[in-house]
PDB file of C-alpha atoms in Angstrom:
ATOM      1  CA  ASP I   1     -11.855  45.681  30.092  1.00 66.00           C
ATOM      2  CA  GLU I   2     -12.540  42.515  30.741  1.00 70.00           C
ATOM      3  CA  LYS I   3     -15.740  42.202  28.670  1.00 68.00           C
ATOM      4  CA  ILE I   4     -13.993  42.954  25.970  1.00 71.00           C
ATOM      5  CA  LEU I   5     -11.587  39.308  26.865  1.00 76.00           C
ATOM      6  CA  ASP I   6     -14.323  37.500  26.950  1.00 75.00           C
ATOM      7  CA  GLU I   7     -15.965  38.529  23.740  1.00 74.00           C
ATOM      8  CA  CYS I   8     -12.581  38.424  22.337  1.00 77.00           C
ATOM      9  CA  GLU I   9     -12.245  34.813  23.326  1.00 78.00           C
ATOM     10  CA  LEU I  10     -15.252  33.709  22.142  1.00 75.00           C
ATOM     11  CA  TRP I  11     -14.141  35.066  18.303  1.00 76.00           C
ATOM     12  CA  HIS I  12     -10.826  33.545  19.074  1.00 76.00           C
ATOM     13  CA  LYS I  13     -12.930  30.253  19.256  1.00 74.00           C
ATOM     14  CA  ARG I  14     -14.558  30.471  15.948  1.00 73.00           C
ATOM     15  CA  ARG I  15     -11.674  30.119  14.144  1.00 72.00           C
ATOM     16  CA  SER I  16     -10.761  29.217  11.619  1.00 85.00           C
ATOM     17  CA  LEU I  17     -13.562  30.765   9.359  1.00 91.00           C
ATOM     18  CA  PRO I  18     -15.346  28.076   7.953  1.00 92.00           C
ATOM     19  CA  LEU I  19     -15.958  26.976   4.357  1.00 95.00           C
ATOM     20  CA  PHE I  20     -19.401  25.952   2.754  1.00 96.00           C
ATOM     21  CA  ARG I  21     -20.467  23.512  -0.292  1.00 96.00           C
ATOM     22  CA  ALA I  22     -23.131  21.799  -1.982  1.00 95.00           C
ATOM     23  CA  LEU I  23     -23.691  19.259  -4.261  1.00 94.00           C
ATOM     24  CA  LEU I  24     -25.649  19.631  -6.997  1.00 93.00           C
ATOM     25  CA  SER I  25     -25.800  15.831  -8.807  1.00 90.00           C
ATOM     26  CA  ALA I  26     -27.101  14.876 -11.738  1.00 89.00           C
ATOM     27  CA  GLU I  27     -29.397  12.300 -10.174  1.00 90.00           C
ATOM     28  CA  THR I  28     -30.490  15.312  -8.273  1.00 88.00           C
ATOM     29  CA  LEU I  29     -31.384  17.200 -11.039  1.00 87.00           C
ATOM     30  CA  THR I  30     -32.675  14.483 -12.913  1.00 86.00           C
ATOM     31  CA  THR I  31     -34.937  14.177  -9.767  1.00 86.00           C
ATOM     32  CA  VAL I  32     -35.691  17.596  -9.513  1.00 83.00           C
ATOM     33  CA  LEU I  33     -36.973  17.628 -13.347  1.00 83.00           C
ATOM     34  CA  ASP I  34     -38.741  14.335 -13.306  1.00 79.00           C
ATOM     35  CA  GLY I  35     -42.064  15.473 -15.204  1.00 74.00           C
ATOM     36  CA  ASP I  36     -40.983  17.981 -16.471  1.00 72.00           C
ATOM     37  CA  ASP I  37     -39.553  17.414 -20.468  1.00 71.00           C
ATOM     38  CA  ASP I  38     -38.772  20.231 -20.996  1.00 80.00           C
ATOM     39  CA  PHE I  39     -35.008  22.258 -22.400  1.00 85.00           C
ATOM     40  CA  VAL I  40     -33.663  23.938 -19.316  1.00 88.00           C
ATOM     41  CA  THR I  41     -33.607  27.330 -19.960  1.00 89.00           C
ATOM     42  CA  SER I  42     -31.708  29.239 -17.370  1.00 92.00           C
ATOM     43  CA  ALA I  43     -29.826  28.264 -13.950  1.00 94.00           C
ATOM     44  CA  LEU I  44     -30.070  31.548 -11.196  1.00 96.00           C
ATOM     45  CA  LEU I  45     -28.066  30.770  -7.745  1.00 96.00           C
ATOM     46  CA  VAL I  46     -29.038  33.653  -5.466  1.00 96.00           C
ATOM     47  CA  ILE I  47     -27.089  33.537  -2.432  1.00 95.00           C
ATOM     48  CA  SER I  48     -25.702  36.173   0.811  1.00 95.00           C
ATOM     49  CA  GLY I  49     -23.605  35.757   3.599  1.00 94.00           C
ATOM     50  CA  LEU I  50     -22.619  36.939   7.244  1.00 92.00           C
ATOM     51  CA  GLY I  51     -19.964  38.949   7.363  1.00 86.00           C
ATOM     52  CA  SER I  52     -18.847  38.132   3.601  1.00 91.00           C
ATOM     53  CA  TYR I  53     -18.596  35.978   0.973  1.00 93.00           C
ATOM     54  CA  ARG I  54     -16.592  34.555  -2.232  1.00 93.00           C
ATOM     55  CA  VAL I  55     -18.703  32.210  -4.189  1.00 95.00           C
ATOM     56  CA  SER I  56     -17.589  29.482  -6.898  1.00 95.00           C
ATOM     57  CA  ILE I  57     -19.319  26.070  -8.801  1.00 96.00           C
ATOM     58  CA  ASP I  58     -16.629  23.542 -10.304  1.00 95.00           C
ATOM     59  CA  GLY I  59     -13.694  25.975  -8.700  1.00 95.00           C
ATOM     60  CA  VAL I  60     -14.436  28.648 -10.989  1.00 95.00           C
ATOM     61  CA  PRO I  61     -15.158  32.140  -8.935  1.00 93.00           C
ATOM     62  CA  LEU I  62     -18.734  34.013  -9.344  1.00 92.00           C
ATOM     63  CA  SER I  63     -18.200  36.959  -6.881  1.00 82.00           C
ATOM     64  CA  SER I  64     -17.135  40.055  -8.323  1.00 77.00           C
ATOM     65  CA  SER I  65     -17.145  41.951  -5.123  1.00 66.00           C
ATOM     66  CA  GLY I  66     -15.014  39.500  -3.547  1.00 60.00           C
ATOM     67  CA  PRO I  67     -15.636  40.730   0.325  1.00 62.00           C
ATOM     68  CA  ILE I  68     -17.194  43.590  -0.058  1.00 76.00           C
ATOM     69  CA  ASP I  69     -20.120  41.133  -0.965  1.00 88.00           C
ATOM     70  CA  PRO I  70     -22.837  41.949   1.054  1.00 91.00           C
ATOM     71  CA  PRO I  71     -22.689  45.560   1.005  1.00 89.00           C
ATOM     72  CA  PHE I  72     -22.885  47.403   5.114  1.00 89.00           C
ATOM     73  CA  THR I  73     -25.798  47.911   6.183  1.00 91.00           C
ATOM     74  CA  ASP I  74     -28.107  47.205   9.356  1.00 90.00           C
ATOM     75  CA  TYR I  75     -27.739  43.421   8.907  1.00 92.00           C
ATOM     76  CA  SER I  76     -30.103  42.945  12.224  1.00 90.00           C
ATOM     77  CA  LYS I  77     -32.702  44.740   9.529  1.00 90.00           C
ATOM     78  CA  ARG I  78     -32.063  43.709   5.974  1.00 93.00           C
ATOM     79  CA  VAL I  79     -29.016  41.657   4.069  1.00 95.00           C
ATOM     80  CA  MET I  80     -28.375  42.068   0.601  1.00 95.00           C
ATOM     81  CA  TYR I  81     -28.821  39.090  -1.636  1.00 95.00           C
ATOM     82  CA  ARG I  82     -26.657  38.882  -5.485  1.00 93.00           C
ATOM     83  CA  GLY I  83     -27.787  36.060  -7.910  1.00 94.00           C
ATOM     84  CA  PHE I  84     -25.014  34.529 -10.104  1.00 94.00           C
ATOM     85  CA  ASP I  85     -26.229  33.033 -13.790  1.00 95.00           C
ATOM     86  CA  VAL I  86     -25.189  29.568 -13.553  1.00 95.00           C
ATOM     87  CA  THR I  87     -26.726  28.428 -16.870  1.00 93.00           C
ATOM     88  CA  SER I  88     -24.019  27.879 -19.155  1.00 91.00           C
ATOM     89  CA  PHE I  89     -22.433  24.917 -16.507  1.00 92.00           C
ATOM     90  CA  ILE I  90     -25.701  23.239 -15.607  1.00 89.00           C
ATOM     91  CA  THR I  91     -26.566  23.045 -19.731  1.00 87.00           C
ATOM     92  CA  ASN I  92     -22.593  22.819 -20.974  1.00 79.00           C
ATOM     93  CA  GLN I  93     -24.404  25.823 -23.529  1.00 73.00           C
ATOM     94  CA  GLN I  94     -26.140  23.406 -25.531  1.00 77.00           C
ATOM     95  CA  PRO I  95     -30.302  22.416 -24.986  1.00 75.00           C
ATOM     96  CA  ILE I  96     -31.009  19.629 -22.508  1.00 77.00           C
ATOM     97  CA  ARG I  97     -33.686  17.855 -20.852  1.00 75.00           C
ATOM     98  CA  ASN I  98     -33.587  16.463 -17.624  1.00 68.00           C
ATOM     99  CA  LYS I  99     -33.154  13.243 -19.326  1.00 71.00           C
ATOM    100  CA  ASP I 100     -29.709  14.247 -20.657  1.00 76.00           C
ATOM    101  CA  ILE I 101     -27.928  15.329 -17.798  1.00 80.00           C
ATOM    102  CA  GLU I 102     -25.003  13.558 -16.513  1.00 83.00           C
ATOM    103  CA  GLN I 103     -23.055  16.565 -15.270  1.00 89.00           C
ATOM    104  CA  SER I 104     -22.435  16.715 -11.515  1.00 92.00           C
ATOM    105  CA  HIS I 105     -21.745  20.431  -9.959  1.00 94.00           C
ATOM    106  CA  VAL I 106     -20.229  21.873  -6.437  1.00 96.00           C
ATOM    107  CA  ILE I 107     -20.853  25.423  -5.084  1.00 96.00           C
ATOM    108  CA  GLY I 108     -18.415  26.446  -3.095  1.00 96.00           C
ATOM    109  CA  VAL I 109     -18.754  29.354  -0.971  1.00 96.00           C
ATOM    110  CA  THR I 110     -16.025  31.369   1.378  1.00 94.00           C
ATOM    111  CA  VAL I 111     -16.923  33.378   4.032  1.00 93.00           C
ATOM    112  CA  ALA I 112     -15.190  36.454   5.927  1.00 91.00           C
ATOM    113  CA  SER I 113     -15.852  38.050   8.465  1.00 89.00           C
ATOM    114  CA  GLY I 114     -16.686  41.599   7.601  1.00 88.00           C
ATOM    115  CA  TRP I 115     -18.940  43.511   9.496  1.00 87.00           C
ATOM    116  CA  TRP I 116     -20.469  40.920  11.088  1.00 89.00           C
ATOM    117  CA  ASP I 117     -17.725  38.617  12.862  1.00 86.00           C
ATOM    118  CA  HIS I 118     -15.040  41.402  13.737  1.00 78.00           C
ATOM    119  CA  ARG I 119     -12.711  40.912  16.230  1.00 76.00           C
ATOM    120  CA  PRO I 120     -13.665  43.168  19.364  1.00 75.00           C
ATOM    121  CA  LEU I 121     -12.245  46.140  19.444  1.00 70.00           C
ATOM    122  CA  ASN I 122     -12.823  48.898  21.971  1.00 66.00           C
ATOM    123  CA  SER I 123     -13.080  51.906  19.331  1.00 63.00           C
ATOM    124  CA  GLY I 124     -13.841  55.399  20.138  1.00 62.00           C
ATOM    125  CA  LEU I 125     -13.738  56.095  16.550  1.00 66.00           C
ATOM    126  CA  ILE I 126     -16.596  53.544  15.420  1.00 69.00           C
ATOM    127  CA  ARG I 127     -19.471  51.975  18.659  1.00 70.00           C
ATOM    128  CA  PHE I 128     -18.877  48.596  17.437  1.00 71.00           C
ATOM    129  CA  ASP I 129     -21.384  47.559  20.004  1.00 70.00           C
ATOM    130  CA  LEU I 130     -24.042  48.975  18.434  1.00 76.00           C
ATOM    131  CA  LEU I 131     -23.468  46.547  15.425  1.00 82.00           C
ATOM    132  CA  PRO I 132     -24.935  42.972  15.067  1.00 85.00           C
ATOM    133  CA  ARG I 133     -22.671  40.713  15.416  1.00 84.00           C
ATOM    134  CA  GLY I 134     -22.785  36.121  15.290  1.00 86.00           C
ATOM    135  CA  PRO I 135     -21.084  33.381  14.285  1.00 88.00           C
ATOM    136  CA  VAL I 136     -20.672  33.695  10.172  1.00 91.00           C
ATOM    137  CA  THR I 137     -23.476  31.658   8.273  1.00 93.00           C
ATOM    138  CA  ILE I 138     -24.912  31.732   4.877  1.00 94.00           C
ATOM    139  CA  VAL I 139     -28.316  31.553   2.919  1.00 95.00           C
ATOM    140  CA  ALA I 140     -28.328  30.001  -0.752  1.00 95.00           C
ATOM    141  CA  GLN I 141     -30.325  28.168  -3.130  1.00 94.00           C
ATOM    142  CA  LEU I 142     -30.657  27.488  -6.891  1.00 95.00           C
ATOM    143  CA  TYR I 143     -33.629  28.540  -9.294  1.00 95.00           C
ATOM    144  CA  ILE I 144     -34.276  26.339 -12.490  1.00 92.00           C
ATOM    145  CA  THR I 145     -36.635  27.328 -15.270  1.00 91.00           C
ATOM    146  CA  THR I 146     -37.468  25.473 -18.050  1.00 88.00           C
ATOM    147  CA  SER I 147     -38.834  26.635 -21.016  1.00 85.00           C
ATOM    148  CA  LYS I 148     -42.470  26.638 -20.205  1.00 83.00           C
ATOM    149  CA  GLY I 149     -41.368  28.923 -17.578  1.00 87.00           C
ATOM    150  CA  SER I 150     -41.905  26.126 -15.090  1.00 88.00           C
ATOM    151  CA  VAL I 151     -39.065  26.894 -11.735  1.00 92.00           C
ATOM    152  CA  HIS I 152     -37.660  24.309  -9.613  1.00 91.00           C
ATOM    153  CA  THR I 153     -35.815  25.405  -5.983  1.00 91.00           C
ATOM    154  CA  VAL I 154     -32.515  23.521  -5.269  1.00 91.00           C
ATOM    155  CA  ILE I 155     -30.215  22.686  -2.900  1.00 90.00           C
ATOM    156  CA  PRO I 156     -31.910  25.313  -0.277  1.00 90.00           C
ATOM    157  CA  THR I 157     -30.002  26.430   3.000  1.00 89.00           C
ATOM    158  CA  GLU I 158     -32.894  25.472   5.512  1.00 83.00           C
ATOM    159  CA  GLY I 159     -34.675  22.456   6.657  1.00 77.00           C
ATOM    160  CA  THR I 160     -34.303  19.053   5.957  1.00 77.00           C
ATOM    161  CA  ALA I 161     -32.481  19.487   2.699  1.00 76.00           C
ATOM    162  CA  MET I 162     -29.611  21.467   4.185  1.00 82.00           C
ATOM    163  CA  LYS I 163     -28.551  18.031   5.296  1.00 84.00           C
ATOM    164  CA  GLU I 164     -28.575  16.075   2.117  1.00 87.00           C
ATOM    165  CA  PHE I 165     -26.830  18.749   0.241  1.00 92.00           C
ATOM    166  CA  TRP I 166     -24.645  21.242   2.949  1.00 94.00           C
ATOM    167  CA  GLN I 167     -21.451  20.551   3.826  1.00 93.00           C
ATOM    168  CA  VAL I 168     -18.576  22.689   6.093  1.00 93.00           C
ATOM    169  CA  SER I 169     -15.163  22.341   7.035  1.00 92.00           C
ATOM    170  CA  LYS I 170     -12.488  24.595   8.660  1.00 92.00           C
ATOM    171  CA  GLY I 171     -10.918  26.649   6.050  1.00 94.00           C
ATOM    172  CA  PRO I 172      -7.629  28.182   5.533  1.00 94.00           C
ATOM    173  CA  ILE I 173      -8.031  31.565   7.088  1.00 92.00           C
ATOM    174  CA  ARG I 174      -7.859  31.561  10.156  1.00 90.00           C
ATOM    175  CA  GLU I 175      -8.401  35.175  10.925  1.00 86.00           C
ATOM    176  CA  SER I 176     -10.011  37.995   8.795  1.00 85.00           C
ATOM    177  CA  ASP I 177     -10.724  41.529   9.561  1.00 79.00           C
ATOM    178  CA  LEU I 178     -11.126  44.906   8.159  1.00 78.00           C
ATOM    179  CA  PHE I 179      -9.034  46.683  10.586  1.00 76.00           C
ATOM    180  CA  THR I 180      -6.305  44.396  11.762  1.00 76.00           C
ATOM    181  CA  GLY I 181      -6.161  42.225   8.240  1.00 80.00           C
ATOM    182  CA  GLU I 182      -6.087  38.429   7.141  1.00 84.00           C
ATOM    183  CA  ILE I 183      -4.209  35.897   7.907  1.00 88.00           C
ATOM    184  CA  VAL I 184      -4.248  32.730   6.009  1.00 91.00           C
ATOM    185  CA  ASP I 185      -2.417  29.276   6.155  1.00 92.00           C
ATOM    186  CA  LEU I 186      -0.804  28.685   3.170  1.00 91.00           C
ATOM    187  CA  GLY I 187      -0.832  24.981   4.140  1.00 93.00           C
ATOM    188  CA  VAL I 188      -4.140  24.178   4.998  1.00 93.00           C
ATOM    189  CA  LEU I 189      -4.436  26.634   1.308  1.00 94.00           C
ATOM    190  CA  SER I 190      -2.452  24.039  -0.317  1.00 94.00           C
ATOM    191  CA  ALA I 191      -3.622  20.602   1.101  1.00 94.00           C
ATOM    192  CA  MET I 192      -7.594  21.809  -0.167  1.00 95.00           C
ATOM    193  CA  GLU I 193      -6.959  22.745  -3.300  1.00 95.00           C
ATOM    194  CA  GLY I 194     -10.276  21.569  -5.275  1.00 95.00           C
ATOM    195  CA  TRP I 195     -11.879  21.689  -2.575  1.00 96.00           C
ATOM    196  CA  ASP I 196     -15.366  23.422  -4.574  1.00 96.00           C
ATOM    197  CA  THR I 197     -15.177  21.174  -7.471  1.00 96.00           C
ATOM    198  CA  PHE I 198     -16.563  17.019  -7.873  1.00 94.00           C
ATOM    199  CA  GLU I 199     -13.697  15.683  -8.334  1.00 94.00           C
ATOM    200  CA  SER I 200     -13.037  16.088  -4.158  1.00 93.00           C
ATOM    201  CA  TRP I 201     -17.021  15.753  -3.139  1.00 94.00           C
ATOM    202  CA  ILE I 202     -16.787  13.065  -0.217  1.00 91.00           C
ATOM    203  CA  GLU I 203     -19.631  11.770   1.378  1.00 88.00           C
ATOM    204  CA  ILE I 204     -19.407  12.431   5.761  1.00 85.00           C
ATOM    205  CA  GLU I 205     -19.175   9.114   7.485  1.00 75.00           C
ATOM    206  CA  GLU I 206     -21.894   8.768   9.712  1.00 70.00           C
ATOM    207  CA  ASN I 207     -21.702   7.931  14.151  1.00 65.00           C
ATOM    208  CA  VAL I 208     -17.884   9.860  13.317  1.00 62.00           C
ATOM    209  CA  SER I 209     -17.454  12.849  16.282  1.00 58.00           C
ATOM    210  CA  PHE I 210     -16.256  15.852  15.314  1.00 59.00           C
ATOM    211  CA  GLU I 211     -15.071  16.695  19.083  1.00 62.00           C
ATOM    212  CA  GLU I 212     -11.653  14.375  17.526  1.00 62.00           C
ATOM    213  CA  ASN I 213     -11.545  15.161  13.997  1.00 65.00           C
ATOM    214  CA  GLN I 214     -11.867  18.918  14.151  1.00 66.00           C
ATOM    215  CA  SER I 215      -8.516  19.140  14.024  1.00 69.00           C
ATOM    216  CA  LYS I 216      -8.261  17.736  10.621  1.00 78.00           C
ATOM    217  CA  VAL I 217      -7.895  19.398   7.080  1.00 82.00           C
ATOM    218  CA  GLY I 218     -10.205  18.630   5.228  1.00 83.00           C
ATOM    219  CA  TYR I 219     -12.716  17.148   7.385  1.00 87.00           C
ATOM    220  CA  TRP I 220     -16.399  17.941   6.409  1.00 91.00           C
ATOM    221  CA  VAL I 221     -19.390  18.323   8.429  1.00 89.00           C
ATOM    222  CA  ILE I 222     -23.074  18.768   8.622  1.00 89.00           C
ATOM    223  CA  PRO I 223     -23.237  22.656   9.183  1.00 90.00           C
ATOM    224  CA  THR I 224     -25.972  23.252  11.312  1.00 87.00           C
ATOM    225  CA  LEU I 225     -28.638  26.386  11.344  1.00 87.00           C
ATOM    226  CA  TYR I 226     -28.440  29.953  12.299  1.00 88.00           C
ATOM    227  CA  ARG I 227     -30.153  30.464  15.585  1.00 84.00           C
ATOM    228  CA  THR I 228     -30.014  33.395  17.955  1.00 84.00           C
ATOM    229  CA  ASN I 229     -31.176  33.705  21.128  1.00 75.00           C
ATOM    230  CA  ILE I 230     -33.568  37.440  21.272  1.00 81.00           C
ATOM    231  CA  THR I 231     -35.654  39.076  18.815  1.00 81.00           C
ATOM    232  CA  ARG I 232     -35.189  41.782  16.409  1.00 81.00           C
ATOM    233  CA  GLU I 233     -37.863  43.985  18.972  1.00 81.00           C
ATOM    234  CA  ILE I 234     -35.826  43.306  21.672  1.00 82.00           C
ATOM    235  CA  ARG I 235     -32.507  43.882  20.366  1.00 81.00           C
ATOM    236  CA  MET I 236     -33.445  47.208  18.381  1.00 82.00           C
ATOM    237  CA  GLU I 237     -34.497  48.069  22.291  1.00 82.00           C
ATOM    238  CA  GLU I 238     -31.299  47.343  23.804  1.00 79.00           C
ATOM    239  CA  MET I 239     -28.914  49.334  21.183  1.00 79.00           C
ATOM    240  CA  ALA I 240     -31.262  52.321  21.838  1.00 82.00           C
ATOM    241  CA  ILE I 241     -30.586  51.927  25.441  1.00 80.00           C
ATOM    242  CA  LEU I 242     -27.182  51.505  24.849  1.00 77.00           C
ATOM    243  CA  ALA I 243     -26.681  54.695  22.922  1.00 78.00           C
ATOM    244  CA  LYS I 244     -29.433  56.646  25.475  1.00 81.00           C
ATOM    245  CA  ALA I 245     -31.894  57.029  22.823  1.00 83.00           C
ATOM    246  CA  MET I 246     -34.315  55.403  24.912  1.00 83.00           C
ATOM    247  CA  ASN I 247     -35.596  54.885  28.624  1.00 82.00           C
ATOM    248  CA  GLN I 248     -35.100  52.054  30.098  1.00 77.00           C
ATOM    249  CA  GLU I 249     -39.384  52.790  31.386  1.00 77.00           C
ATOM    250  CA  ASP I 250     -39.980  53.077  27.785  1.00 79.00           C
ATOM    251  CA  ARG I 251     -39.069  50.313  26.625  1.00 77.00           C
ATOM    252  CA  LYS I 252     -42.260  47.478  25.231  1.00 77.00           C
ATOM    253  CA  THR I 253     -40.490  44.364  25.781  1.00 71.00           C
ATOM    254  CA  GLN I 254     -39.788  42.597  29.203  1.00 66.00           C
ATOM    255  CA  HIS I 255     -36.952  43.671  30.435  1.00 54.00           C
ATOM    256  CA  ARG I 256     -34.809  40.389  30.927  1.00 58.00           C
ATOM    257  CA  GLU I 257     -30.510  39.780  31.698  1.00 58.00           C
ATOM    258  CA  PHE I 258     -28.935  38.522  28.601  1.00 55.00           C
ATOM    259  CA  GLU I 259     -25.836  38.213  26.886  1.00 59.00           C
ATOM    260  CA  ILE I 260     -26.793  38.895  23.224  1.00 56.00           C
ATOM    261  CA  VAL I 261     -24.774  35.455  21.650  1.00 67.00           C
ATOM    262  CA  ALA I 262     -26.049  36.075  17.914  1.00 82.00           C
ATOM    263  CA  SER I 263     -27.985  38.747  16.862  1.00 85.00           C
ATOM    264  CA  PRO I 264     -31.322  37.977  14.424  1.00 87.00           C
ATOM    265  CA  ILE I 265     -31.077  38.948  11.115  1.00 91.00           C
ATOM    266  CA  GLY I 266     -33.318  41.061   8.827  1.00 91.00           C
ATOM    267  CA  LYS I 267     -34.920  40.187   5.920  1.00 93.00           C
ATOM    268  CA  LEU I 268     -33.529  39.462   2.936  1.00 94.00           C
ATOM    269  CA  VAL I 269     -33.244  42.400   0.050  1.00 96.00           C
ATOM    270  CA  PRO I 270     -32.239  42.174  -3.559  1.00 94.00           C
ATOM    271  CA  SER I 271     -28.420  43.993  -3.838  1.00 92.00           C
ATOM    272  CA  GLU I 272     -29.198  47.836  -4.628  1.00 87.00           C
ATOM    273  CA  ILE I 273     -25.731  48.935  -5.743  1.00 85.00           C
ATOM    274  CA  PRO I 274     -23.541  47.080  -8.595  1.00 82.00           C
ATOM    275  CA  PRO I 275     -20.757  44.920  -7.978  1.00 79.00           C
ATOM    276  CA  VAL I 276     -17.014  46.224  -6.750  1.00 79.00           C
ATOM    277  CA  MET I 277     -14.859  45.227  -9.488  1.00 78.00           C
ATOM    278  CA  PRO I 278     -11.367  45.134  -9.809  1.00 78.00           C
ATOM    279  CA  MET I 279     -10.017  47.902 -11.865  1.00 81.00           C
ATOM    280  CA  GLU I 280      -6.037  47.120 -11.455  1.00 84.00           C
ATOM    281  CA  ARG I 281      -3.599  45.228  -9.618  1.00 86.00           C
ATOM    282  CA  ILE I 282      -0.763  46.415  -7.831  1.00 89.00           C
ATOM    283  CA  HIS I 283       3.026  44.906  -7.659  1.00 92.00           C
ATOM    284  CA  PRO I 284       5.266  45.453  -4.593  1.00 93.00           C
ATOM    285  CA  ASP I 285       8.279  47.240  -5.619  1.00 95.00           C
ATOM    286  CA  GLU I 286      10.100  45.555  -2.872  1.00 95.00           C
ATOM    287  CA  VAL I 287       9.917  42.902  -0.296  1.00 95.00           C
ATOM    288  CA  HIS I 288      11.715  42.887   3.138  1.00 95.00           C
ATOM    289  CA  ASP I 289      12.161  39.992   5.035  1.00 95.00           C
ATOM    290  CA  LEU I 290      11.727  41.221   8.945  1.00 93.00           C
ATOM    291  CA  GLY I 291      12.248  38.190  10.465  1.00 91.00           C
ATOM    292  CA  SER I 292       9.823  36.013  12.431  1.00 86.00           C
ATOM    293  CA  GLY I 293       7.928  35.360   9.499  1.00 82.00           C
ATOM    294  CA  ARG I 294       7.157  38.464   9.350  1.00 85.00           C
ATOM    295  CA  TRP I 295       7.837  40.613   5.628  1.00 88.00           C
ATOM    296  CA  LEU I 296       7.304  43.902   4.545  1.00 90.00           C
ATOM    297  CA  PHE I 297       5.753  44.629   1.072  1.00 91.00           C
ATOM    298  CA  ASP I 298       6.917  47.928  -0.330  1.00 93.00           C
ATOM    299  CA  PHE I 299       4.037  48.877  -2.877  1.00 92.00           C
ATOM    300  CA  GLY I 300       5.829  52.602  -3.134  1.00 91.00           C
ATOM    301  CA  LYS I 301       2.275  54.403  -2.799  1.00 86.00           C
ATOM    302  CA  GLY I 302      -0.031  54.627  -0.651  1.00 82.00           C
ATOM    303  CA  MET I 303      -3.541  53.066  -0.410  1.00 74.00           C
ATOM    304  CA  SER I 304      -6.231  52.393   1.841  1.00 66.00           C
TER     305      SER I 304
END
């Protein structure tokens, strides 16, 4: 119907999917730890993202669950996060104080649509209209602990600090959907190789129009904060009415005509399930060229 077509148009405007990265420079680490002459004992990167995410540091993948994180919940009520021990990257596996820090690092985050920003589908099997949705987004920060128990927070994705440390660019994933599959631009993938390493880090140019440069491969800008146009209470009542679990006259919030552009996001909670680990790598038995850039991979077994 017309509503689905409008949602599809908005969904396509959000393609390609972004890459996020943050610079953890030696200067930043030294400044944060200034006055704390103790040894760095641990560094914990805490992160989550909607719809799904993979995180790396200095080009080394950290995520084991891949596109399964975060687990599927009602994202307007709660979103699970994970913590990754990156101590060995920060300390180079040896005792280190602030004055000894010389190496800079880059945190990279690849996002996909997951259950959050999936392609609009008119399905009778799943009531997609009842699921919260919005543009992809991430939240992260790094906790550095010293030998006397002092904890320092670095590179948070909030406030003015986000503008200082974080960048975003269009990545190689054009589409990523749980039901219709994934489309990857191999040209962009090749051109942006090493994007999550310090060697590829570039400072953002000031007074340059994003509109004029957004089509360029590897053009980085400052991310914008996630915004929603409704409260969690309003959304819950709207969904209850849509699911015929509440009557209009029983609502407690003031009714107004609006379109949910971005759903409110619930509270962050620790992940309650173990990571999903890869157990087997499967190679195709046959590869068939169907023409017009289409290929058929026959793995010789059924999978889901």
